[in-house]
Short mmCIF file of N, CA and C in Angstrom, two decimals:
data_model
loop_
_atom_site.label_atom_id
_atom_site.label_comp_id
_atom_site.label_asym_id
_atom_site.label_seq_id
_atom_site.Cartn_x
_atom_site.Cartn_y
_atom_site.Cartn_z
N MET A 20 -7.68 15.95 -11.33
CA MET A 20 -8.09 14.65 -10.91
C MET A 20 -8.88 14.82 -9.56
N SER A 21 -9.95 14.04 -9.40
CA SER A 21 -10.63 14.17 -8.17
C SER A 21 -10.71 12.83 -7.34
N LEU A 22 -10.74 12.89 -6.11
CA LEU A 22 -10.73 11.68 -5.28
C LEU A 22 -12.03 11.41 -4.70
N ASP A 23 -12.37 10.22 -4.53
CA ASP A 23 -13.71 9.79 -4.05
C ASP A 23 -13.83 9.25 -2.63
N ALA A 24 -12.65 8.94 -2.04
CA ALA A 24 -12.64 8.31 -0.67
C ALA A 24 -13.13 9.31 0.30
N ARG A 25 -13.86 8.77 1.34
CA ARG A 25 -14.41 9.49 2.52
C ARG A 25 -13.22 10.10 3.22
N ARG A 26 -13.39 11.26 3.68
CA ARG A 26 -12.33 11.94 4.33
C ARG A 26 -12.50 12.15 5.70
N GLN A 27 -11.42 12.04 6.65
CA GLN A 27 -11.29 12.05 7.99
C GLN A 27 -10.44 13.12 8.24
N VAL A 28 -10.93 14.30 8.73
CA VAL A 28 -10.17 15.45 9.00
C VAL A 28 -9.59 15.51 10.49
N VAL A 29 -8.33 15.59 10.54
CA VAL A 29 -7.65 15.52 11.91
C VAL A 29 -6.62 16.72 11.78
N THR A 30 -6.97 17.82 12.64
CA THR A 30 -6.12 18.93 12.62
C THR A 30 -5.17 19.01 13.73
N GLU A 31 -5.28 18.07 14.71
CA GLU A 31 -4.36 18.10 15.86
C GLU A 31 -3.03 17.57 15.58
N GLU A 32 -2.34 17.36 16.56
CA GLU A 32 -0.94 16.85 16.59
C GLU A 32 -0.86 15.47 15.95
N PHE A 33 0.32 15.12 15.62
CA PHE A 33 0.68 13.69 15.16
C PHE A 33 0.12 12.63 15.98
N GLN A 34 0.18 12.67 17.19
CA GLN A 34 -0.39 11.67 18.13
C GLN A 34 -1.83 11.37 17.99
N ARG A 35 -2.54 12.53 17.76
CA ARG A 35 -3.99 12.46 17.51
C ARG A 35 -4.28 11.75 16.25
N VAL A 36 -3.55 11.93 15.21
CA VAL A 36 -3.65 11.28 13.93
C VAL A 36 -3.57 9.79 14.22
N GLN A 37 -2.48 9.48 14.95
CA GLN A 37 -2.31 7.94 15.24
C GLN A 37 -3.53 7.38 16.07
N ASP A 38 -4.02 8.18 17.00
CA ASP A 38 -5.11 7.70 17.75
C ASP A 38 -6.43 7.55 16.86
N VAL A 39 -6.55 8.40 15.88
CA VAL A 39 -7.80 8.32 15.09
C VAL A 39 -7.68 7.06 14.29
N CYS A 40 -6.42 6.82 13.68
CA CYS A 40 -6.14 5.64 12.84
C CYS A 40 -6.37 4.31 13.70
N TRP A 41 -6.01 4.36 14.89
CA TRP A 41 -6.21 3.17 15.77
C TRP A 41 -7.66 2.90 16.08
N GLU A 42 -8.32 4.05 16.39
CA GLU A 42 -9.81 3.96 16.66
C GLU A 42 -10.70 3.52 15.52
N ASN A 43 -10.22 3.82 14.37
CA ASN A 43 -10.94 3.39 13.08
C ASN A 43 -10.47 1.98 12.51
N GLY A 44 -9.47 1.43 13.20
CA GLY A 44 -8.97 0.08 12.74
C GLY A 44 -8.14 0.22 11.56
N TRP A 45 -7.56 1.38 11.22
CA TRP A 45 -6.58 1.63 10.13
C TRP A 45 -5.16 1.26 10.28
N THR A 46 -4.74 0.89 11.48
CA THR A 46 -3.39 0.57 11.86
C THR A 46 -3.29 -0.49 12.85
N ASP A 47 -2.12 -1.26 12.75
CA ASP A 47 -1.87 -2.31 13.76
C ASP A 47 -1.13 -1.79 14.95
N GLY A 48 -1.08 -0.44 14.99
CA GLY A 48 -0.31 0.19 16.03
C GLY A 48 1.06 0.80 15.65
N LEU A 49 1.50 0.38 14.37
CA LEU A 49 2.68 1.00 13.88
C LEU A 49 2.46 2.48 13.43
N PRO A 50 3.40 3.42 13.42
CA PRO A 50 3.16 4.78 13.08
C PRO A 50 2.56 4.86 11.62
N VAL A 51 1.64 5.85 11.50
CA VAL A 51 0.96 6.11 10.20
C VAL A 51 1.32 7.55 9.77
N VAL A 52 1.62 7.59 8.46
CA VAL A 52 1.82 8.85 7.86
C VAL A 52 0.39 9.32 7.44
N PRO A 53 0.03 10.62 7.77
CA PRO A 53 -1.24 11.13 7.54
C PRO A 53 -1.37 11.17 6.04
N PRO A 54 -2.44 10.53 5.41
CA PRO A 54 -2.60 10.52 3.93
C PRO A 54 -3.21 11.81 3.45
N THR A 55 -2.52 12.82 3.29
CA THR A 55 -3.01 14.14 2.73
C THR A 55 -3.34 14.10 1.24
N GLU A 56 -4.36 14.82 1.01
CA GLU A 56 -4.75 14.73 -0.51
C GLU A 56 -3.59 14.82 -1.42
N SER A 57 -2.71 15.95 -1.06
CA SER A 57 -1.58 16.10 -2.02
C SER A 57 -0.65 14.92 -2.09
N ALA A 58 -0.48 14.17 -1.02
CA ALA A 58 0.45 13.05 -0.90
C ALA A 58 -0.22 11.93 -1.70
N VAL A 59 -1.62 11.75 -1.58
CA VAL A 59 -2.25 10.71 -2.42
C VAL A 59 -2.20 11.06 -3.89
N LEU A 60 -2.39 12.32 -4.27
CA LEU A 60 -2.42 12.65 -5.68
C LEU A 60 -1.00 12.54 -6.16
N GLU A 61 0.06 12.77 -5.38
CA GLU A 61 1.47 12.49 -5.79
C GLU A 61 1.71 11.11 -6.25
N MET A 62 1.15 10.12 -5.40
CA MET A 62 1.19 8.72 -5.63
C MET A 62 0.57 8.35 -7.01
N LEU A 63 -0.76 8.82 -7.14
CA LEU A 63 -1.49 8.59 -8.27
C LEU A 63 -1.02 9.10 -9.44
N SER A 64 -0.09 10.15 -9.45
CA SER A 64 0.38 10.89 -10.67
C SER A 64 1.43 9.91 -11.27
N LEU A 65 1.90 8.87 -10.69
CA LEU A 65 2.84 8.00 -11.31
C LEU A 65 2.24 6.63 -12.00
N VAL A 66 0.89 6.72 -11.98
CA VAL A 66 0.34 5.60 -12.60
C VAL A 66 -0.75 6.18 -13.64
N PRO A 67 -0.95 5.55 -14.78
CA PRO A 67 -1.66 6.12 -15.82
C PRO A 67 -3.20 6.07 -15.64
N ASP A 68 -3.64 5.07 -14.80
CA ASP A 68 -5.12 4.84 -14.79
C ASP A 68 -5.76 5.83 -13.73
N ASP A 69 -7.18 5.91 -13.95
CA ASP A 69 -7.96 6.77 -13.16
C ASP A 69 -7.88 6.20 -11.68
N PRO A 70 -8.10 7.07 -10.73
CA PRO A 70 -8.04 6.69 -9.20
C PRO A 70 -9.24 5.69 -8.93
N SER A 71 -10.22 5.75 -9.68
CA SER A 71 -11.42 5.02 -9.39
C SER A 71 -11.32 3.50 -10.01
N THR A 72 -10.23 3.33 -10.61
CA THR A 72 -10.00 1.99 -11.31
C THR A 72 -10.04 0.91 -10.18
N VAL A 73 -10.85 -0.13 -10.52
CA VAL A 73 -10.96 -1.18 -9.49
C VAL A 73 -9.89 -2.30 -9.82
N LEU A 74 -9.16 -2.62 -8.90
CA LEU A 74 -8.17 -3.67 -9.02
C LEU A 74 -8.74 -4.96 -8.55
N GLY A 75 -9.67 -5.09 -7.81
CA GLY A 75 -10.35 -6.30 -7.41
C GLY A 75 -10.78 -6.15 -5.96
N ARG A 76 -11.02 -7.43 -5.31
CA ARG A 76 -11.37 -7.37 -3.90
C ARG A 76 -10.46 -8.13 -3.16
N MET A 77 -10.11 -7.56 -2.01
CA MET A 77 -9.06 -8.10 -0.98
C MET A 77 -9.83 -9.03 -0.17
N GLU A 78 -9.35 -10.27 -0.19
CA GLU A 78 -9.83 -11.33 0.65
C GLU A 78 -9.10 -11.53 2.09
N PRO A 79 -9.72 -11.90 3.04
CA PRO A 79 -11.01 -12.58 3.12
C PRO A 79 -12.13 -11.64 3.36
N SER A 80 -11.93 -10.22 3.39
CA SER A 80 -13.01 -9.27 3.72
C SER A 80 -13.74 -8.83 2.48
N SER A 81 -13.41 -9.19 1.40
CA SER A 81 -13.98 -8.73 0.04
C SER A 81 -13.97 -7.29 -0.07
N ALA A 82 -13.20 -6.53 0.64
CA ALA A 82 -13.05 -5.12 0.47
C ALA A 82 -12.62 -4.69 -0.99
N LEU A 83 -13.31 -3.78 -1.56
CA LEU A 83 -12.97 -3.34 -2.86
C LEU A 83 -11.65 -2.49 -2.97
N VAL A 84 -10.83 -2.97 -3.83
CA VAL A 84 -9.53 -2.20 -3.89
C VAL A 84 -9.64 -1.39 -5.23
N THR A 85 -9.39 -0.07 -5.01
CA THR A 85 -9.25 0.78 -6.03
C THR A 85 -7.80 1.48 -6.07
N LEU A 86 -7.43 2.07 -7.25
CA LEU A 86 -6.17 2.81 -7.10
C LEU A 86 -6.06 3.75 -6.02
N GLU A 87 -7.19 4.58 -5.80
CA GLU A 87 -7.15 5.62 -4.90
C GLU A 87 -6.88 4.97 -3.47
N LYS A 88 -7.69 3.96 -3.20
CA LYS A 88 -7.51 3.30 -1.85
C LYS A 88 -6.13 2.84 -1.64
N LEU A 89 -5.62 2.25 -2.72
CA LEU A 89 -4.24 1.76 -2.61
C LEU A 89 -3.20 2.80 -2.34
N ALA A 90 -3.40 3.96 -3.10
CA ALA A 90 -2.61 5.09 -2.81
C ALA A 90 -2.60 5.61 -1.45
N ILE A 91 -3.82 5.70 -0.94
CA ILE A 91 -3.93 6.05 0.47
C ILE A 91 -3.30 5.16 1.48
N ASN A 92 -3.47 3.85 1.28
CA ASN A 92 -2.76 3.00 2.17
C ASN A 92 -1.17 3.02 1.98
N ALA A 93 -0.71 3.24 0.75
CA ALA A 93 0.66 3.30 0.52
C ALA A 93 1.25 4.59 1.16
N VAL A 94 0.60 5.70 1.15
CA VAL A 94 1.04 6.82 1.86
C VAL A 94 1.12 6.55 3.34
N MET A 95 0.08 6.05 3.91
CA MET A 95 -0.05 5.73 5.33
C MET A 95 1.15 4.81 5.85
N ALA A 96 1.48 3.90 4.94
CA ALA A 96 2.56 2.97 5.25
C ALA A 96 4.01 3.71 5.08
N GLY A 97 4.08 4.92 4.54
CA GLY A 97 5.35 5.65 4.23
C GLY A 97 6.06 5.32 2.91
N CYS A 98 5.24 4.76 2.05
CA CYS A 98 5.76 4.42 0.74
C CYS A 98 6.13 5.64 -0.04
N LEU A 99 7.36 5.62 -0.62
CA LEU A 99 7.78 6.73 -1.50
C LEU A 99 6.97 6.62 -2.76
N PRO A 100 6.61 7.75 -3.34
CA PRO A 100 5.88 7.83 -4.60
C PRO A 100 6.43 7.08 -5.71
N GLU A 101 7.74 6.99 -5.91
CA GLU A 101 8.34 6.27 -6.94
C GLU A 101 8.29 4.77 -6.84
N TYR A 102 7.90 4.42 -5.67
CA TYR A 102 7.76 2.89 -5.45
C TYR A 102 6.26 2.49 -5.81
N PHE A 103 5.38 3.49 -5.98
CA PHE A 103 3.87 3.17 -6.18
C PHE A 103 3.61 2.24 -7.36
N PRO A 104 4.34 2.46 -8.46
CA PRO A 104 3.98 1.42 -9.51
C PRO A 104 4.30 0.01 -9.22
N VAL A 105 5.31 -0.20 -8.31
CA VAL A 105 5.66 -1.62 -7.94
C VAL A 105 4.65 -2.09 -7.01
N VAL A 106 4.05 -1.20 -6.17
CA VAL A 106 3.00 -1.62 -5.12
C VAL A 106 1.83 -1.91 -6.00
N VAL A 107 1.40 -1.24 -7.06
CA VAL A 107 0.28 -1.63 -7.90
C VAL A 107 0.49 -2.86 -8.54
N ALA A 108 1.62 -3.03 -9.15
CA ALA A 108 1.92 -4.37 -9.85
C ALA A 108 1.80 -5.56 -8.79
N SER A 109 2.38 -5.26 -7.55
CA SER A 109 2.33 -6.39 -6.52
C SER A 109 0.98 -6.74 -6.05
N VAL A 110 0.13 -5.73 -5.91
CA VAL A 110 -1.30 -5.87 -5.50
C VAL A 110 -2.11 -6.53 -6.63
N LYS A 111 -1.93 -6.10 -7.87
CA LYS A 111 -2.57 -6.75 -8.94
C LYS A 111 -2.14 -8.29 -8.96
N ALA A 112 -0.93 -8.69 -8.77
CA ALA A 112 -0.47 -10.06 -8.69
C ALA A 112 -1.17 -10.87 -7.60
N ALA A 113 -1.19 -10.08 -6.41
CA ALA A 113 -1.84 -10.86 -5.25
C ALA A 113 -3.29 -11.01 -5.45
N LEU A 114 -3.94 -10.16 -6.12
CA LEU A 114 -5.40 -10.24 -6.41
C LEU A 114 -5.79 -11.25 -7.48
N ASP A 115 -4.77 -11.66 -8.26
CA ASP A 115 -5.13 -12.56 -9.32
C ASP A 115 -5.69 -13.82 -8.77
N ARG A 116 -6.75 -14.24 -9.45
CA ARG A 116 -7.57 -15.49 -8.93
C ARG A 116 -6.78 -16.62 -8.71
N ASP A 117 -5.69 -16.85 -9.62
CA ASP A 117 -4.85 -18.01 -9.50
C ASP A 117 -3.97 -17.93 -8.22
N PHE A 118 -3.68 -16.77 -7.71
CA PHE A 118 -2.87 -16.73 -6.63
C PHE A 118 -3.65 -17.14 -5.37
N ASN A 119 -4.90 -17.05 -5.28
CA ASN A 119 -5.77 -17.48 -4.16
C ASN A 119 -5.37 -16.76 -2.77
N LEU A 120 -5.42 -15.40 -2.83
CA LEU A 120 -4.98 -14.66 -1.67
C LEU A 120 -5.94 -15.10 -0.39
N GLY A 121 -7.21 -15.26 -0.61
CA GLY A 121 -8.10 -15.65 0.42
C GLY A 121 -7.73 -16.84 1.16
N GLY A 122 -7.15 -17.84 0.37
CA GLY A 122 -6.67 -19.18 0.83
C GLY A 122 -5.37 -18.92 1.76
N HIS A 123 -4.50 -17.95 1.32
CA HIS A 123 -3.40 -17.61 2.10
C HIS A 123 -3.71 -16.79 3.36
N ALA A 124 -4.64 -15.90 3.20
CA ALA A 124 -5.00 -14.97 4.23
C ALA A 124 -5.79 -15.60 5.38
N ALA A 125 -6.55 -16.70 5.04
CA ALA A 125 -7.44 -17.36 5.98
C ALA A 125 -6.93 -18.61 6.74
N THR A 126 -5.69 -18.97 6.45
CA THR A 126 -5.12 -20.10 6.89
C THR A 126 -4.62 -19.80 8.38
N THR A 127 -4.68 -20.98 9.21
CA THR A 127 -4.18 -20.88 10.56
C THR A 127 -2.72 -21.34 10.51
N GLY A 128 -2.23 -21.59 9.36
CA GLY A 128 -0.76 -22.16 9.25
C GLY A 128 0.29 -21.07 9.27
N GLY A 129 -0.01 -19.86 9.31
CA GLY A 129 0.97 -18.76 9.41
C GLY A 129 1.63 -18.44 8.18
N ALA A 130 0.96 -18.66 6.97
CA ALA A 130 1.52 -18.45 5.66
C ALA A 130 1.76 -16.92 5.55
N ALA A 131 2.91 -16.60 4.84
CA ALA A 131 3.21 -15.19 4.52
C ALA A 131 3.57 -15.07 3.01
N GLN A 132 3.24 -14.01 2.46
CA GLN A 132 3.50 -13.70 1.00
C GLN A 132 4.74 -12.87 0.99
N VAL A 133 5.53 -13.02 -0.14
CA VAL A 133 6.65 -12.23 -0.41
C VAL A 133 6.65 -11.67 -1.81
N ILE A 134 6.97 -10.51 -1.96
CA ILE A 134 7.09 -9.93 -3.35
C ILE A 134 8.60 -9.79 -3.60
N ILE A 135 9.11 -10.28 -4.69
CA ILE A 135 10.44 -10.01 -5.22
C ILE A 135 10.55 -9.06 -6.25
N VAL A 136 11.24 -8.03 -6.18
CA VAL A 136 11.31 -7.13 -7.17
C VAL A 136 12.72 -7.18 -7.73
N ASN A 137 12.89 -7.37 -9.11
CA ASN A 137 13.98 -7.79 -9.79
C ASN A 137 14.09 -6.91 -11.04
N GLY A 138 15.28 -6.98 -11.71
CA GLY A 138 15.42 -6.30 -12.99
C GLY A 138 15.73 -4.72 -12.95
N PRO A 139 15.58 -3.99 -14.03
CA PRO A 139 15.91 -2.72 -14.01
C PRO A 139 15.17 -1.87 -13.13
N ILE A 140 13.94 -2.23 -12.73
CA ILE A 140 13.16 -1.43 -11.77
C ILE A 140 13.76 -1.37 -10.38
N ALA A 141 14.20 -2.64 -10.01
CA ALA A 141 14.99 -2.79 -8.72
C ALA A 141 16.16 -1.94 -8.67
N LYS A 142 16.92 -2.10 -9.69
CA LYS A 142 18.06 -1.27 -9.81
C LYS A 142 17.81 0.32 -9.70
N ASN A 143 16.81 0.65 -10.47
CA ASN A 143 16.49 2.11 -10.47
C ASN A 143 16.02 2.71 -9.13
N LEU A 144 15.32 1.79 -8.49
CA LEU A 144 14.77 2.15 -7.09
C LEU A 144 15.71 1.80 -5.99
N GLY A 145 16.81 1.24 -6.32
CA GLY A 145 17.90 1.08 -5.24
C GLY A 145 17.43 -0.07 -4.36
N ILE A 146 16.67 -1.11 -4.84
CA ILE A 146 16.17 -2.24 -4.01
C ILE A 146 17.25 -3.37 -4.10
N SER A 147 17.73 -3.78 -3.01
CA SER A 147 18.82 -4.64 -2.91
C SER A 147 18.41 -6.16 -2.91
N GLY A 148 18.99 -6.98 -3.76
CA GLY A 148 18.64 -8.34 -3.72
C GLY A 148 19.79 -9.15 -3.32
N ASP A 149 20.80 -8.61 -2.89
CA ASP A 149 22.07 -9.26 -2.47
C ASP A 149 22.04 -9.93 -1.11
N ALA A 150 22.98 -10.59 -0.72
CA ALA A 150 23.20 -11.28 0.64
C ALA A 150 22.84 -10.21 1.64
N GLY A 151 22.06 -10.60 2.60
CA GLY A 151 21.75 -9.62 3.76
C GLY A 151 21.05 -8.43 3.35
N PHE A 152 20.07 -8.59 2.44
CA PHE A 152 19.47 -7.34 1.86
C PHE A 152 18.69 -6.63 2.84
N PHE A 153 18.19 -7.18 3.93
CA PHE A 153 17.55 -6.54 4.97
C PHE A 153 18.35 -5.44 5.71
N ARG A 154 19.64 -5.61 5.64
CA ARG A 154 20.52 -4.64 6.21
C ARG A 154 20.65 -3.24 5.52
N ALA A 155 20.30 -3.40 4.19
CA ALA A 155 20.32 -2.15 3.40
C ALA A 155 19.48 -1.00 3.87
N ARG A 156 19.84 0.19 3.71
CA ARG A 156 18.92 1.29 4.15
C ARG A 156 18.12 1.71 2.91
N ILE A 157 17.04 1.09 2.79
CA ILE A 157 16.03 1.28 1.70
C ILE A 157 14.74 1.79 2.46
N PRO A 158 14.24 3.05 2.03
CA PRO A 158 12.98 3.48 2.54
C PRO A 158 11.79 2.58 2.13
N SER A 159 10.64 2.58 2.87
CA SER A 159 9.57 1.83 2.46
C SER A 159 8.94 2.26 1.21
#
């Protein structure tokens, strides 16, 4: 499997990775996990589609969303590989025309979107839906 995304090589220490991400507008200041090729490929190994598969455009910027770019972002956010199929399903839902993500994202009203994971997949991944679910120790 080959990846198409432009590469940024940073060989210095962890803080330099954070600085490069900040300088390129890839982070809001929260720590970033370096998206190594092996980590991205591990994410992509859990979905059947080709990395170049286009999921849609992210509004309001109209940025093209591919599985590869989504995997890169998931790695940077600290997502565990086994969660990636849920991330893909969530992004597909958010990009659905009827959801109108652009309308949500461009509002001045402070709208926020929530993804609810339920059923066997939630149980298999250890995602809590019980009272006080934010207190549970669940990795991103």
